Amino acid sequence: MPLITLGATCAMTGRNTTQSWAIASSILTVVYAFIAIPLLDTILGSDYSNTKKEDVESAHTYGRYRRLVQLYVPATYAMLAGVCHLLCTHRDTVSLAAYIGSIVSLGVANSMAFTVAHELLHSADPFERWLSSVLLIPNFYMHWTRSHLQHHCWIGTPKDPATARKGETVYHFWCRSIYGNLIGGYGAEMKRKKYAKIAMWITAPLALLLATYTFYGSTGVAIHLGQALVAILMLETVNYIEHYGLQRKQGPDGRYERTMPKHSWNATTIFTNAVSFKLQRHSDHHARETVPYFLLQHVQDAPQLPHGYPAMMLASLIPPLFFRIMNPRIPS
């Protein structure tokens, strides 16, 4: 997605580009994410196959899979810097509509940073966990490295801001989850007296924002903040559909039942699984959170979405449609 976004911005800011072509180019990433990917999912169908551990036991094969997520970190920063530079150095020739389209596309592309950061966060390698934090700096969401781990503890309970309740709109969920993640992340580290980490969560994004302002002024800051907002809303929309309406039962003693495959929504669409590091195999991830993405298994009895994540994200923006599709599927 970084290559698509950067390439589209280059085309948009070309010398002989018309305004119509510039606007079309500016939303190319959005079209890819929410039209092309669902179409490819429909055409290519489902994938129920599981990669066996012995298939990737060699150091070369395993390292190739890990390098893929590691290299996404510099690729993301290159995309952000490249798009910001192109937009700011062509501000007199690019229309407002194309600017807005580019910022939205940049945010959609940079939302993949959360998917990669998620994979790195659950790694046993301290360097990869550090990379996870680095990847979240542009989105002002470094506290998610703590609040997401709490999500694994409280999934499917009222204590989890990242579990959407039945009948809750995505718009209400955005506000509740963003606030809950903020309080959960910072609150947990305050209790652990991790003051240096909290200071880094605050200063690192602000330092990057200051650098953006130094080189590109207020226009650069607007691009930076705009794409971050879009990326955060994309993350929270994924969170919304991953556990919508699924609750863990609470026993008489106040304890919740253990997390099981039935507490996460999954999807088997081939293309989305290929480009999202198998994020849609979410039940297996919650069962074995340290297992790398390429070894996640399809769980036959887990709740299945009727379409892949991108299509369901679009549906969630129209609450009556989403409720009509999803509410009958929620297990009683």
GROMACS .gro file of C-alpha atoms in nm:
model
  332
    1MET     CA    1   0.000   0.000   0.000
    2PRO     CA    2   0.286   0.251   0.057
    3LEU     CA    3   0.396   0.206  -0.306
    4ILE     CA    4   0.043   0.262  -0.437
    5THR     CA    5   0.000   0.578  -0.229
    6LEU     CA    6   0.339   0.724  -0.314
    7GLY     CA    7   0.301   0.639  -0.684
    8ALA     CA    8  -0.047   0.793  -0.697
    9THR     CA    9   0.084   1.113  -0.537
   10CYS     CA   10   0.366   1.132  -0.791
   11ALA     CA   11   0.111   1.097  -1.071
   12MET     CA   12  -0.117   1.357  -0.910
   13THR     CA   13   0.159   1.618  -0.885
   14GLY     CA   14   0.297   1.560  -1.234
   15ARG     CA   15   0.361   1.862  -1.455
   16ASN     CA   16   0.090   1.789  -1.714
   17THR     CA   17  -0.168   1.640  -1.478
   18THR     CA   18  -0.525   1.770  -1.516
   19GLN     CA   19  -0.734   1.852  -1.208
   20SER     CA   20  -0.970   1.563  -1.279
   21TRP     CA   21  -0.681   1.318  -1.302
   22ALA     CA   22  -0.526   1.464  -0.989
   23ILE     CA   23  -0.845   1.408  -0.789
   24ALA     CA   24  -0.880   1.055  -0.926
   25SER     CA   25  -0.517   0.977  -0.839
   26SER     CA   26  -0.557   1.120  -0.490
   27ILE     CA   27  -0.819   0.860  -0.394
   28LEU     CA   28  -0.651   0.563  -0.564
   29THR     CA   29  -0.552   0.404  -0.232
   30VAL     CA   30  -0.909   0.435  -0.102
   31VAL     CA   31  -1.041   0.273  -0.420
   32TYR     CA   32  -0.785  -0.007  -0.387
   33ALA     CA   33  -0.867  -0.072  -0.020
   34PHE     CA   34  -1.246  -0.059  -0.035
   35ILE     CA   35  -1.335  -0.152  -0.393
   36ALA     CA   36  -1.051  -0.351  -0.548
   37ILE     CA   37  -0.977  -0.567  -0.242
   38PRO     CA   38  -1.342  -0.669  -0.180
   39LEU     CA   39  -1.378  -0.749  -0.552
   40LEU     CA   40  -1.063  -0.961  -0.545
   41ASP     CA   41  -1.191  -1.134  -0.233
   42THR     CA   42  -1.512  -1.221  -0.417
   43ILE     CA   43  -1.329  -1.344  -0.727
   44LEU     CA   44  -1.055  -1.542  -0.550
   45GLY     CA   45  -1.278  -1.693  -0.282
   46SER     CA   46  -1.181  -1.843   0.051
   47ASP     CA   47  -0.867  -1.999   0.192
   48TYR     CA   48  -0.897  -2.268   0.460
   49SER     CA   49  -0.541  -2.398   0.433
   50ASN     CA   50  -0.303  -2.385   0.727
   51THR     CA   51   0.073  -2.343   0.710
   52LYS     CA   52   0.255  -2.604   0.915
   53LYS     CA   53   0.538  -2.509   1.145
   54GLU     CA   54   0.774  -2.754   0.977
   55ASP     CA   55   0.720  -2.570   0.647
   56VAL     CA   56   0.898  -2.261   0.782
   57GLU     CA   57   1.144  -2.417   1.025
   58SER     CA   58   1.451  -2.322   0.825
   59ALA     CA   59   1.617  -2.002   0.940
   60HIS     CA   60   1.610  -1.864   0.585
   61THR     CA   61   1.235  -1.913   0.539
   62TYR     CA   62   1.146  -1.786   0.886
   63GLY     CA   63   1.374  -1.484   0.847
   64ARG     CA   64   1.213  -1.394   0.515
   65TYR     CA   65   0.870  -1.375   0.680
   66ARG     CA   66   1.005  -1.162   0.967
   67ARG     CA   67   1.196  -0.925   0.738
   68LEU     CA   68   0.873  -0.853   0.555
   69VAL     CA   69   0.716  -0.693   0.862
   70GLN     CA   70   1.042  -0.529   0.972
   71LEU     CA   71   1.091  -0.361   0.634
   72TYR     CA   72   0.741  -0.218   0.654
   73VAL     CA   73   0.870   0.028   0.915
   74PRO     CA   74   1.111   0.222   0.686
   75ALA     CA   75   0.863   0.182   0.398
   76THR     CA   76   0.596   0.358   0.605
   77TYR     CA   77   0.823   0.648   0.696
   78ALA     CA   78   0.937   0.679   0.333
   79MET     CA   79   0.574   0.695   0.220
   80LEU     CA   80   0.483   0.959   0.478
   81ALA     CA   81   0.786   1.174   0.399
   82GLY     CA   82   0.746   1.135   0.022
   83VAL     CA   83   0.376   1.218   0.010
   84CYS     CA   84   0.417   1.514   0.248
   85HIS     CA   85   0.707   1.650   0.041
   86LEU     CA   86   0.520   1.618  -0.288
   87LEU     CA   87   0.202   1.780  -0.155
   88CYS     CA   88   0.384   2.065   0.016
   89THR     CA   89   0.610   2.145  -0.279
   90HIS     CA   90   0.313   2.148  -0.523
   91ARG     CA   91   0.065   2.334  -0.304
   92ASP     CA   92  -0.001   2.594  -0.576
   93THR     CA   93  -0.094   2.339  -0.842
   94VAL     CA   94  -0.299   2.087  -0.643
   95SER     CA   95  -0.669   2.156  -0.575
   96LEU     CA   96  -0.823   2.138  -0.229
   97ALA     CA   97  -1.021   1.828  -0.329
   98ALA     CA   98  -0.703   1.650  -0.437
   99TYR     CA   99  -0.531   1.754  -0.114
  100ILE     CA  100  -0.813   1.610   0.096
  101GLY     CA  101  -0.821   1.294  -0.114
  102SER     CA  102  -0.446   1.249  -0.069
  103ILE     CA  103  -0.465   1.296   0.308
  104VAL     CA  104  -0.743   1.038   0.334
  105SER     CA  105  -0.550   0.796   0.112
  106LEU     CA  106  -0.237   0.850   0.318
  107GLY     CA  107  -0.429   0.773   0.636
  108VAL     CA  108  -0.583   0.460   0.485
  109ALA     CA  109  -0.238   0.342   0.377
  110ASN     CA  110  -0.083   0.427   0.712
  111SER     CA  111  -0.354   0.235   0.897
  112MET     CA  112  -0.161  -0.073   0.785
  113ALA     CA  113   0.105   0.047   1.030
  114PHE     CA  114  -0.127  -0.069   1.307
  115THR     CA  115  -0.153  -0.415   1.153
  116VAL     CA  116   0.225  -0.444   1.127
  117ALA     CA  117   0.277  -0.288   1.472
  118HIS     CA  118   0.031  -0.544   1.607
  119GLU     CA  119   0.239  -0.827   1.465
  120LEU     CA  120   0.563  -0.678   1.599
  121LEU     CA  121   0.410  -0.607   1.941
  122HIS     CA  122   0.336  -0.975   2.000
  123SER     CA  123   0.687  -1.083   1.900
  124ALA     CA  124   0.925  -1.240   2.151
  125ASP     CA  125   1.206  -1.030   2.001
  126PRO     CA  126   1.266  -0.706   2.199
  127PHE     CA  127   1.389  -0.533   1.882
  128GLU     CA  128   1.062  -0.605   1.704
  129ARG     CA  129   0.861  -0.481   2.001
  130TRP     CA  130   1.065  -0.160   1.985
  131LEU     CA  131   0.990  -0.134   1.613
  132SER     CA  132   0.621  -0.161   1.700
  133SER     CA  133   0.646   0.158   1.906
  134VAL     CA  134   0.848   0.335   1.636
  135LEU     CA  135   0.582   0.254   1.379
  136LEU     CA  136   0.310   0.418   1.589
  137ILE     CA  137   0.489   0.752   1.637
  138PRO     CA  138   0.337   0.921   1.327
  139ASN     CA  139  -0.013   0.825   1.443
  140PHE     CA  140   0.021   0.961   1.801
  141TYR     CA  141  -0.087   0.619   1.927
  142MET     CA  142   0.214   0.474   2.107
  143HIS     CA  143  -0.001   0.408   2.417
  144TRP     CA  144  -0.174   0.137   2.212
  145THR     CA  145   0.128  -0.088   2.274
  146ARG     CA  146   0.001  -0.115   2.633
  147SER     CA  147  -0.376  -0.083   2.590
  148HIS     CA  148  -0.382  -0.356   2.325
  149LEU     CA  149  -0.224  -0.603   2.564
  150GLN     CA  150  -0.499  -0.519   2.812
  151HIS     CA  151  -0.751  -0.592   2.536
  152HIS     CA  152  -0.625  -0.951   2.532
  153CYS     CA  153  -0.710  -0.977   2.902
  154TRP     CA  154  -1.053  -0.813   2.890
  155ILE     CA  155  -1.180  -0.909   2.543
  156GLY     CA  156  -1.556  -0.963   2.539
  157THR     CA  157  -1.620  -0.794   2.875
  158PRO     CA  158  -1.753  -0.448   2.974
  159LYS     CA  159  -1.400  -0.361   3.088
  160ASP     CA  160  -1.268  -0.377   2.732
  161PRO     CA  161  -1.311  -0.053   2.532
  162ALA     CA  162  -1.209  -0.241   2.214
  163THR     CA  163  -1.506  -0.480   2.223
  164ALA     CA  164  -1.810  -0.334   2.046
  165ARG     CA  165  -2.147  -0.401   2.207
  166LYS     CA  166  -2.446  -0.532   2.016
  167GLY     CA  167  -2.641  -0.238   1.876
  168GLU     CA  168  -2.355   0.008   1.926
  169THR     CA  169  -2.281   0.218   1.618
  170VAL     CA  170  -1.927   0.248   1.491
  171TYR     CA  171  -1.941   0.623   1.552
  172HIS     CA  172  -2.016   0.580   1.921
  173PHE     CA  173  -1.754   0.305   1.938
  174TRP     CA  174  -1.487   0.534   1.791
  175CYS     CA  175  -1.528   0.779   2.079
  176ARG     CA  176  -1.548   0.512   2.349
  177SER     CA  177  -1.257   0.305   2.221
  178ILE     CA  178  -1.021   0.597   2.152
  179TYR     CA  179  -1.086   0.737   2.499
  180GLY     CA  180  -1.064   0.391   2.660
  181ASN     CA  181  -0.736   0.311   2.488
  182LEU     CA  182  -0.592   0.645   2.597
  183ILE     CA  183  -0.693   0.599   2.961
  184GLY     CA  184  -0.602   0.231   2.960
  185GLY     CA  185  -0.257   0.277   2.807
  186TYR     CA  186  -0.143   0.577   3.009
  187GLY     CA  187  -0.320   0.460   3.324
  188ALA     CA  188  -0.152   0.121   3.320
  189GLU     CA  189   0.194   0.270   3.279
  190MET     CA  190   0.128   0.528   3.550
  191LYS     CA  191   0.046   0.245   3.791
  192ARG     CA  192   0.367   0.070   3.691
  193LYS     CA  193   0.556   0.400   3.733
  194LYS     CA  194   0.693   0.377   3.379
  195TYR     CA  195   0.739   0.753   3.361
  196ALA     CA  196   1.018   0.739   3.104
  197LYS     CA  197   0.798   0.539   2.867
  198ILE     CA  198   0.510   0.783   2.914
  199ALA     CA  199   0.745   1.074   2.840
  200MET     CA  200   0.856   0.897   2.520
  201TRP     CA  201   0.495   0.843   2.415
  202ILE     CA  202   0.440   1.217   2.440
  203THR     CA  203   0.769   1.361   2.316
  204ALA     CA  204   0.841   1.132   2.019
  205PRO     CA  205   0.522   1.216   1.823
  206LEU     CA  206   0.556   1.586   1.911
  207ALA     CA  207   0.918   1.585   1.795
  208LEU     CA  208   0.816   1.433   1.462
  209LEU     CA  209   0.537   1.689   1.430
  210LEU     CA  210   0.786   1.969   1.503
  211ALA     CA  211   1.022   1.833   1.238
  212THR     CA  212   0.732   1.828   0.991
  213TYR     CA  213   0.655   2.191   1.073
  214THR     CA  214   1.021   2.290   1.041
  215PHE     CA  215   1.047   2.152   0.689
  216TYR     CA  216   0.693   2.199   0.553
  217GLY     CA  217   0.517   2.453   0.775
  218SER     CA  218   0.149   2.448   0.863
  219THR     CA  219   0.058   2.257   0.546
  220GLY     CA  220   0.283   1.971   0.651
  221VAL     CA  221   0.132   1.973   1.000
  222ALA     CA  222  -0.221   1.957   0.853
  223ILE     CA  223  -0.121   1.658   0.637
  224HIS     CA  224   0.046   1.486   0.931
  225LEU     CA  225  -0.248   1.532   1.169
  226GLY     CA  226  -0.508   1.454   0.903
  227GLN     CA  227  -0.357   1.123   0.802
  228ALA     CA  228  -0.312   1.026   1.170
  229LEU     CA  229  -0.682   1.085   1.238
  230VAL     CA  230  -0.785   0.874   0.938
  231ALA     CA  231  -0.544   0.594   1.036
  232ILE     CA  232  -0.677   0.589   1.394
  233LEU     CA  233  -1.038   0.572   1.275
  234MET     CA  234  -0.942   0.287   1.042
  235LEU     CA  235  -0.786   0.098   1.334
  236GLU     CA  236  -1.091   0.150   1.551
  237THR     CA  237  -1.324   0.040   1.271
  238VAL     CA  238  -1.132  -0.287   1.246
  239ASN     CA  239  -1.154  -0.322   1.625
  240TYR     CA  240  -1.529  -0.262   1.595
  241ILE     CA  241  -1.595  -0.551   1.359
  242GLU     CA  242  -1.348  -0.794   1.517
  243HIS     CA  243  -1.555  -0.853   1.833
  244TYR     CA  244  -1.890  -0.686   1.762
  245GLY     CA  245  -2.159  -0.820   1.996
  246LEU     CA  246  -1.951  -1.111   2.125
  247GLN     CA  247  -1.943  -1.136   2.504
  248ARG     CA  248  -1.780  -1.365   2.757
  249LYS     CA  249  -2.018  -1.499   3.020
  250GLN     CA  250  -1.966  -1.398   3.380
  251GLY     CA  251  -2.004  -1.665   3.647
  252PRO     CA  252  -2.164  -1.631   3.993
  253ASP     CA  253  -1.818  -1.573   4.138
  254GLY     CA  254  -1.769  -1.270   3.915
  255ARG     CA  255  -1.506  -1.437   3.698
  256TYR     CA  256  -1.546  -1.442   3.320
  257GLU     CA  257  -1.523  -1.755   3.113
  258ARG     CA  258  -1.191  -1.802   2.937
  259THR     CA  259  -1.141  -1.649   2.594
  260MET     CA  260  -1.245  -1.893   2.322
  261PRO     CA  261  -1.268  -1.891   1.940
  262LYS     CA  262  -1.634  -1.788   1.966
  263HIS     CA  263  -1.532  -1.445   2.097
  264SER     CA  264  -1.379  -1.313   1.773
  265TRP     CA  265  -1.510  -1.262   1.421
  266ASN     CA  266  -1.302  -1.418   1.143
  267ALA     CA  267  -1.298  -1.417   0.764
  268THR     CA  268  -1.151  -1.659   0.513
  269THR     CA  269  -1.113  -1.431   0.209
  270ILE     CA  270  -0.783  -1.503   0.034
  271PHE     CA  271  -0.670  -1.160  -0.077
  272THR     CA  272  -0.743  -0.970   0.244
  273ASN     CA  273  -0.566  -1.238   0.445
  274ALA     CA  274  -0.267  -1.212   0.213
  275VAL     CA  275  -0.231  -0.833   0.241
  276SER     CA  276  -0.324  -0.800   0.611
  277PHE     CA  277  -0.081  -1.055   0.754
  278LYS     CA  278  -0.373  -1.294   0.821
  279LEU     CA  279  -0.534  -1.051   1.063
  280GLN     CA  280  -0.871  -1.208   0.982
  281ARG     CA  281  -0.769  -1.530   1.157
  282HIS     CA  282  -0.843  -1.348   1.476
  283SER     CA  283  -0.968  -1.630   1.695
  284ASP     CA  284  -0.641  -1.819   1.662
  285HIS     CA  285  -0.449  -1.500   1.737
  286HIS     CA  286  -0.633  -1.458   2.068
  287ALA     CA  287  -0.578  -1.824   2.148
  288ARG     CA  288  -0.205  -1.810   2.067
  289GLU     CA  289  -0.108  -1.443   2.072
  290THR     CA  290   0.268  -1.497   2.030
  291VAL     CA  291   0.231  -1.713   1.719
  292PRO     CA  292   0.358  -1.525   1.408
  293TYR     CA  293   0.106  -1.431   1.142
  294PHE     CA  294   0.218  -1.692   0.888
  295LEU     CA  295   0.136  -1.976   1.130
  296LEU     CA  296  -0.212  -1.858   1.229
  297GLN     CA  297  -0.471  -2.129   1.169
  298HIS     CA  298  -0.822  -2.126   1.032
  299VAL     CA  299  -1.057  -2.221   1.318
  300GLN     CA  300  -1.352  -2.412   1.178
  301ASP     CA  301  -1.598  -2.340   1.460
  302ALA     CA  302  -1.515  -1.970   1.505
  303PRO     CA  303  -1.773  -1.706   1.407
  304GLN     CA  304  -1.732  -1.609   1.042
  305LEU     CA  305  -1.810  -1.278   0.877
  306PRO     CA  306  -2.005  -1.291   0.549
  307HIS     CA  307  -1.736  -1.080   0.379
  308GLY     CA  308  -1.377  -0.977   0.438
  309TYR     CA  309  -1.276  -0.699   0.677
  310PRO     CA  310  -1.267  -0.415   0.414
  311ALA     CA  311  -1.622  -0.485   0.296
  312MET     CA  312  -1.748  -0.511   0.654
  313MET     CA  313  -1.573  -0.186   0.745
  314LEU     CA  314  -1.771  -0.013   0.471
  315ALA     CA  315  -2.094  -0.173   0.592
  316SER     CA  316  -2.027  -0.056   0.947
  317LEU     CA  317  -2.045   0.307   0.832
  318ILE     CA  318  -2.418   0.250   0.765
  319PRO     CA  319  -2.539   0.123   1.105
  320PRO     CA  320  -2.885  -0.006   0.997
  321LEU     CA  321  -2.721  -0.211   0.721
  322PHE     CA  322  -2.449  -0.342   0.952
  323PHE     CA  323  -2.698  -0.437   1.224
  324ARG     CA  324  -2.916  -0.614   0.968
  325ILE     CA  325  -2.618  -0.821   0.851
  326MET     CA  326  -2.455  -0.888   1.187
  327ASN     CA  327  -2.714  -0.900   1.463
  328PRO     CA  328  -2.877  -1.226   1.345
  329ARG     CA  329  -2.529  -1.385   1.332
  330ILE     CA  330  -2.440  -1.313   1.694
  331PRO     CA  331  -2.460  -1.639   1.892
  332SER     CA  332  -2.730  -1.638   2.159
   0.00000   0.00000   0.00000
